[in-house]
PDB file of C-alpha atoms in Angstrom:
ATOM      1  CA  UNK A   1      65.958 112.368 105.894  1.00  0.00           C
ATOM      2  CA  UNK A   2      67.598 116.088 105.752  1.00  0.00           C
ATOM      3  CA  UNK A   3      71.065 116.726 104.774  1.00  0.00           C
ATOM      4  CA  UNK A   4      71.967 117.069 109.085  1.00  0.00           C
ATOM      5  CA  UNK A   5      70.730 113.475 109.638  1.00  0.00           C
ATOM      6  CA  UNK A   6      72.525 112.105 106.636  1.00  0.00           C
ATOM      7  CA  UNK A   7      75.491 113.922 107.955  1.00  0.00           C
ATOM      8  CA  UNK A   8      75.039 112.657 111.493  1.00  0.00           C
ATOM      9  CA  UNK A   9      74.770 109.428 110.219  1.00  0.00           C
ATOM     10  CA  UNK A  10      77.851 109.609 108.161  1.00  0.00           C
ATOM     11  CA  UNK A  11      79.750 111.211 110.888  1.00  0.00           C
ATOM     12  CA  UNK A  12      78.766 107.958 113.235  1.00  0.00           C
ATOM     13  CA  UNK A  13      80.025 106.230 110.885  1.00  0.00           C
ATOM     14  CA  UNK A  14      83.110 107.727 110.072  1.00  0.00           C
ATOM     15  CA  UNK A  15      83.721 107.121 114.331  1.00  0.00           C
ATOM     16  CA  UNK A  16      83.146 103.842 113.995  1.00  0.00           C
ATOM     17  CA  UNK A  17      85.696 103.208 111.080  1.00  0.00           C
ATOM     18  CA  UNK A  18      88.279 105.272 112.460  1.00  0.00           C
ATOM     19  CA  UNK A  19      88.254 103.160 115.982  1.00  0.00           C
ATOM     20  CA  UNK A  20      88.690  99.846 113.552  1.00  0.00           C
ATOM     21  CA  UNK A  21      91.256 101.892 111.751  1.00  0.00           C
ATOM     22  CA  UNK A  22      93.094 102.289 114.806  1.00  0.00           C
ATOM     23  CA  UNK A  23      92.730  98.846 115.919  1.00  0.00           C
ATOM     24  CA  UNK A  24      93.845  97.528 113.245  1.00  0.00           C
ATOM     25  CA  UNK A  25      96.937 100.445 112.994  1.00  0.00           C
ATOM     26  CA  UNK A  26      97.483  98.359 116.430  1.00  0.00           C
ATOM     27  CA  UNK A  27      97.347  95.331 114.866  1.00  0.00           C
ATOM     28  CA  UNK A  28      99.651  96.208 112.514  1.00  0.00           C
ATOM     29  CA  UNK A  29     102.610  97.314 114.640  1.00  0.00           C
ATOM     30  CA  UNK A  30     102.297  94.318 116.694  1.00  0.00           C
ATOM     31  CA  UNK A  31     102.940  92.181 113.431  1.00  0.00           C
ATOM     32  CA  UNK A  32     105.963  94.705 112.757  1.00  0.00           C
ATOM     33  CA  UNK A  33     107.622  93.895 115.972  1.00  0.00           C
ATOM     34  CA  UNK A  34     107.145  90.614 116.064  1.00  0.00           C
ATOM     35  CA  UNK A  35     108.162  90.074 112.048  1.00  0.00           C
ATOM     36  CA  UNK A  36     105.291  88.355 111.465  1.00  0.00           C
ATOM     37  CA  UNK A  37     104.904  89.246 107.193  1.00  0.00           C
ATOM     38  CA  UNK A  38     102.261  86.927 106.374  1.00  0.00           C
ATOM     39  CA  UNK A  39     100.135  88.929 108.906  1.00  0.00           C
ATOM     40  CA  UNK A  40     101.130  92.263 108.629  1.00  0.00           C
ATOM     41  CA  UNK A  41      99.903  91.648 104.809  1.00  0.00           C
ATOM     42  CA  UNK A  42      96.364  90.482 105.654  1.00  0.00           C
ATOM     43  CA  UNK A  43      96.233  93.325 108.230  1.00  0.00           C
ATOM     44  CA  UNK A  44      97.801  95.743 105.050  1.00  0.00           C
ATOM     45  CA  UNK A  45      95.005  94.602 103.144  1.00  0.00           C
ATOM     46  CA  UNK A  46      92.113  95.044 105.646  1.00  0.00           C
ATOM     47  CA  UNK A  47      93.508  98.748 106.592  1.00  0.00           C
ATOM     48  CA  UNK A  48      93.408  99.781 103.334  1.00  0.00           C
ATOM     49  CA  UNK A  49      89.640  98.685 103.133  1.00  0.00           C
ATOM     50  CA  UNK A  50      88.961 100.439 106.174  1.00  0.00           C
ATOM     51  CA  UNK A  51      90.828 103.694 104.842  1.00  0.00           C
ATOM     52  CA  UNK A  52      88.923 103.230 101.432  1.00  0.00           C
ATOM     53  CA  UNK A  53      85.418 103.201 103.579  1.00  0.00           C
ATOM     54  CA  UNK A  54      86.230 106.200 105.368  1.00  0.00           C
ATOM     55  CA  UNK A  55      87.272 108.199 102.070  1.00  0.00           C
ATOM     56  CA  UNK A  56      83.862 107.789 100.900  1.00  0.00           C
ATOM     57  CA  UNK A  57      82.369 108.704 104.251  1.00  0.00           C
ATOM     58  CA  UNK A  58      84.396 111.718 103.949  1.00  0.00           C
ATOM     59  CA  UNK A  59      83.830 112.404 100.223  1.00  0.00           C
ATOM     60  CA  UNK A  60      79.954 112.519 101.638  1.00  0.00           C
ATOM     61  CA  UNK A  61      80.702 114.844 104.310  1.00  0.00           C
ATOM     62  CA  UNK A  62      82.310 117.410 102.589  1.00  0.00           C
ATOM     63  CA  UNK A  63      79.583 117.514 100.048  1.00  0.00           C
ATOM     64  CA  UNK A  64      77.120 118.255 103.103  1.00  0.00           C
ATOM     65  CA  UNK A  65      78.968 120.905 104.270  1.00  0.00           C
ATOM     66  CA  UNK A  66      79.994 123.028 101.291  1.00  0.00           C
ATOM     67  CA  UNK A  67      76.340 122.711  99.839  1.00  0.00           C
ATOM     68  CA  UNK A  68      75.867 124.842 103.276  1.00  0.00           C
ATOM     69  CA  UNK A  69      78.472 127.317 102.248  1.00  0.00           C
ATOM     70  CA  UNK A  70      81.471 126.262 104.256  1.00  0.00           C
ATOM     71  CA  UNK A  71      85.054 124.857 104.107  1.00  0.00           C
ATOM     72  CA  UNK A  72      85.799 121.791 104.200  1.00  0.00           C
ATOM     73  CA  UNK A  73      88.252 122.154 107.162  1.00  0.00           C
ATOM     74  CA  UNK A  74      87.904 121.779 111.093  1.00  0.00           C
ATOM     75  CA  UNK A  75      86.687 125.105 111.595  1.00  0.00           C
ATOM     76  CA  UNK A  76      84.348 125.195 108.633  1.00  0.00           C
ATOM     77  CA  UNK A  77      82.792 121.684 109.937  1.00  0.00           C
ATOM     78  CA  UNK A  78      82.743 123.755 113.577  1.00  0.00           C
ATOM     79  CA  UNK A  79      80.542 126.449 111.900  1.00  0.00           C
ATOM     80  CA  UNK A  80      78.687 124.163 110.238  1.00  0.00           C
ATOM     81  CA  UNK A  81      77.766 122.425 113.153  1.00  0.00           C
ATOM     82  CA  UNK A  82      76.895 125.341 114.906  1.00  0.00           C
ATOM     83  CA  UNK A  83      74.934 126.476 112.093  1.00  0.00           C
ATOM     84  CA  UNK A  84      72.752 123.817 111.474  1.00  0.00           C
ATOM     85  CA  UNK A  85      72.799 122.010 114.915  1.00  0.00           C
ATOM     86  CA  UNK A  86      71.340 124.138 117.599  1.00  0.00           C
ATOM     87  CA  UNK A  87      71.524 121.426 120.496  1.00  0.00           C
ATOM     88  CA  UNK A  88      75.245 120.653 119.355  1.00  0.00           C
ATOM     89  CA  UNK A  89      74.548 116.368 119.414  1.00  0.00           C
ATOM     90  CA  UNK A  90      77.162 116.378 116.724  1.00  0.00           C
ATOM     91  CA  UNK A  91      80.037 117.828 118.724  1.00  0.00           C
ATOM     92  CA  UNK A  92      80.543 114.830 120.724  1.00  0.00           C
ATOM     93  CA  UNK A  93      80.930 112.662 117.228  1.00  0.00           C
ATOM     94  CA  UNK A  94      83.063 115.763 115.588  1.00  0.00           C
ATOM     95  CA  UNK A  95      85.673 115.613 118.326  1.00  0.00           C
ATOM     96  CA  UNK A  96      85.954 111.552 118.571  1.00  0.00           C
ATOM     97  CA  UNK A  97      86.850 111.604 114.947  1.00  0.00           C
ATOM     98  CA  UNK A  98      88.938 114.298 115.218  1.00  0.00           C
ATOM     99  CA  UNK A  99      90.493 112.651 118.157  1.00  0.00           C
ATOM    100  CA  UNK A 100      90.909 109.281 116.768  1.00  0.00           C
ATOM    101  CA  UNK A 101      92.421 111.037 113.437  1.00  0.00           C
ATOM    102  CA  UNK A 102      95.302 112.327 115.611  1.00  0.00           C
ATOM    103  CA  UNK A 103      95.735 108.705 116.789  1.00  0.00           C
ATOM    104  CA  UNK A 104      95.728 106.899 113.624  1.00  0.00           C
ATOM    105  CA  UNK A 105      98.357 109.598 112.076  1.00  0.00           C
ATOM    106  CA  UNK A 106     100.728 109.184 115.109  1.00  0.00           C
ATOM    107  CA  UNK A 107     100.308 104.964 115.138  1.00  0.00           C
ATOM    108  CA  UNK A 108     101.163 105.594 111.152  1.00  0.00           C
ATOM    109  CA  UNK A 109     103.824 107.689 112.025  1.00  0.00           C
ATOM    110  CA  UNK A 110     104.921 105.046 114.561  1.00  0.00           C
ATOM    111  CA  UNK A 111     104.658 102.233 112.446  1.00  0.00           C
ATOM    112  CA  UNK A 112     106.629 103.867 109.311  1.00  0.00           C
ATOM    113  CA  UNK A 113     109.335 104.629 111.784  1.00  0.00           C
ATOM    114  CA  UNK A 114     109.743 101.116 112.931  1.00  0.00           C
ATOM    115  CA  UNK A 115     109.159 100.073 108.974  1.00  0.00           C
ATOM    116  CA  UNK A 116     112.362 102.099 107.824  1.00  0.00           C
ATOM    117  CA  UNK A 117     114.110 101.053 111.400  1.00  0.00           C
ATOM    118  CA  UNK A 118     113.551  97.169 110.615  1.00  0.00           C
ATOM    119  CA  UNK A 119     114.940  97.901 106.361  1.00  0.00           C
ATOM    120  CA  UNK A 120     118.054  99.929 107.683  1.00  0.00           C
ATOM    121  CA  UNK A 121     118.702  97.019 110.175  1.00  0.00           C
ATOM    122  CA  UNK A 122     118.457  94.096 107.089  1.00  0.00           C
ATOM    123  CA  UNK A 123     120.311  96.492 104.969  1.00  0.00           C
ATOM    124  CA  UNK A 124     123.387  96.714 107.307  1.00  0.00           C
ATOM    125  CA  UNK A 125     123.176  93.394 107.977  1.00  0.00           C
ATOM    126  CA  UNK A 126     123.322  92.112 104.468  1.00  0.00           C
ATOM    127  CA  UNK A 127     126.065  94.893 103.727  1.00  0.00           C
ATOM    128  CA  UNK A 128     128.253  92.857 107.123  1.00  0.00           C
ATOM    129  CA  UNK A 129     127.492  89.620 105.037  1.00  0.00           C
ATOM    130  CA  UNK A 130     128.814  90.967 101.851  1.00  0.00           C
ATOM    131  CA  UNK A 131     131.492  92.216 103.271  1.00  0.00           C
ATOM    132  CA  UNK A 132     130.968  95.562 102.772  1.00  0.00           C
ATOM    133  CA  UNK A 133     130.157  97.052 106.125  1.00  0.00           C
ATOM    134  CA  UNK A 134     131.697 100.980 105.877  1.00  0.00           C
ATOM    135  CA  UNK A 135     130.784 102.299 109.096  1.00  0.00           C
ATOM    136  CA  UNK A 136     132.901  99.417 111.109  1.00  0.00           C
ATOM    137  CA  UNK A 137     136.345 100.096 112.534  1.00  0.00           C
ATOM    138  CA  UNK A 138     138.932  97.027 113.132  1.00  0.00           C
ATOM    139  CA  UNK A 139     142.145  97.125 113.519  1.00  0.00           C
ATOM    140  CA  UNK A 140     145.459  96.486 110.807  1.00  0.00           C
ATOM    141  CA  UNK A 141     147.991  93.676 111.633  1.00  0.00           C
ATOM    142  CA  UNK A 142     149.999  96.786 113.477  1.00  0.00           C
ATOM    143  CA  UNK A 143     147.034  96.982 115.470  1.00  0.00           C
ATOM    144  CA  UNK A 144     146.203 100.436 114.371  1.00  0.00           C
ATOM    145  CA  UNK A 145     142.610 101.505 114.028  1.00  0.00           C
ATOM    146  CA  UNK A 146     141.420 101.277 110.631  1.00  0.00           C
ATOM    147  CA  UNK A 147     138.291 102.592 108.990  1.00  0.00           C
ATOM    148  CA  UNK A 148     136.456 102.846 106.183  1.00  0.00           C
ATOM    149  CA  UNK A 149     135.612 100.268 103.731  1.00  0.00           C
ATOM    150  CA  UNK A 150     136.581  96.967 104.279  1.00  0.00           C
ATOM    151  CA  UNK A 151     137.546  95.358 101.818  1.00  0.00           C
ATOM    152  CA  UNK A 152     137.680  91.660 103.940  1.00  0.00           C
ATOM    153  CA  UNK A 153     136.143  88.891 102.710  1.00  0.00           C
ATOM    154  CA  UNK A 154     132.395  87.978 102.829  1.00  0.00           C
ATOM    155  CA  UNK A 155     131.083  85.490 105.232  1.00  0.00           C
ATOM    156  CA  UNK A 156     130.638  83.267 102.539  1.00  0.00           C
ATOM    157  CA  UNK A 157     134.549  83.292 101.788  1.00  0.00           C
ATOM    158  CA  UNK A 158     135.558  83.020 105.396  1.00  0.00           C
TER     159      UNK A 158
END
């Protein structure tokens, strides 16, 4: 089997890892918005093995292409492709991985935003518990506004 075949079958499956990647990228911010932990941990766990797969897959690749003399970037994998693959039966492949690369960074992306959204949230609401919400305003016994730190008592004292 030549170096093209070998690459054509790493590149299908590098596709078919980055489609479970995103499924399970899917999979993961459903278990973020519903605060399910327990899953989002076995999910964790089975992304990571899916991202470890697809490091190696791309470790491969990149050997296959510089031995040809090209960069290991989009547009070296373009020239190698037109290089060394006449009838172009690897585009197809080359752009669903690209493709489903953009979706897995955005889902990432996504899911880190809702990550840090769901840790601010518990962090202000354990700083209202404490008593120690700073960005509240409430009122003195004049019924002025007042702002700033409160210094009232925790829920726990009330």
């Amino acid at each position: 089997m030549g170096r093209l075949e070998q690459f054509a079958d790493s590149l299908s499956r590098s596709v078919t890892l980055i489609h479970q990647l995103e499924e399970s990228m899917l999979e993961e911010l459903r278990a973020i918005e519903s605060r399910a932990p327990d899953q989002l941990q076995t999910i964790v766990a089975e992304k990571l093995a899916l991202v470890d797969q697809l490091e190696q897959e791309t470790a491969r690749q990149k050997q296959w292409v510089e031995l040809e003399g090209r960069s290991f970037t989009p547009e070296g994998i373009d020239a190698f492709i037109a290089a060394l693959d006449p009838s172009e039966a690897l585009r197809g492949p080359w752009t669903k991985l690209r493709a489903g690369i953009e979706r897995c960074d955005k889902l990432n992306k996504k899911n880190a935003r809702l990550v840090e959204r769901e840790q601010k949230r518990v962090a202000m609401s354990l700083r209202i518990l404490k008593g120690e919400d700073n960005a509240s305003s409430t009122y003195d016994l004049k019924g002025r506004p007042q702002t700033g730190r409160i210094q009232g008592r925790t829920i726990s004292q009330a």
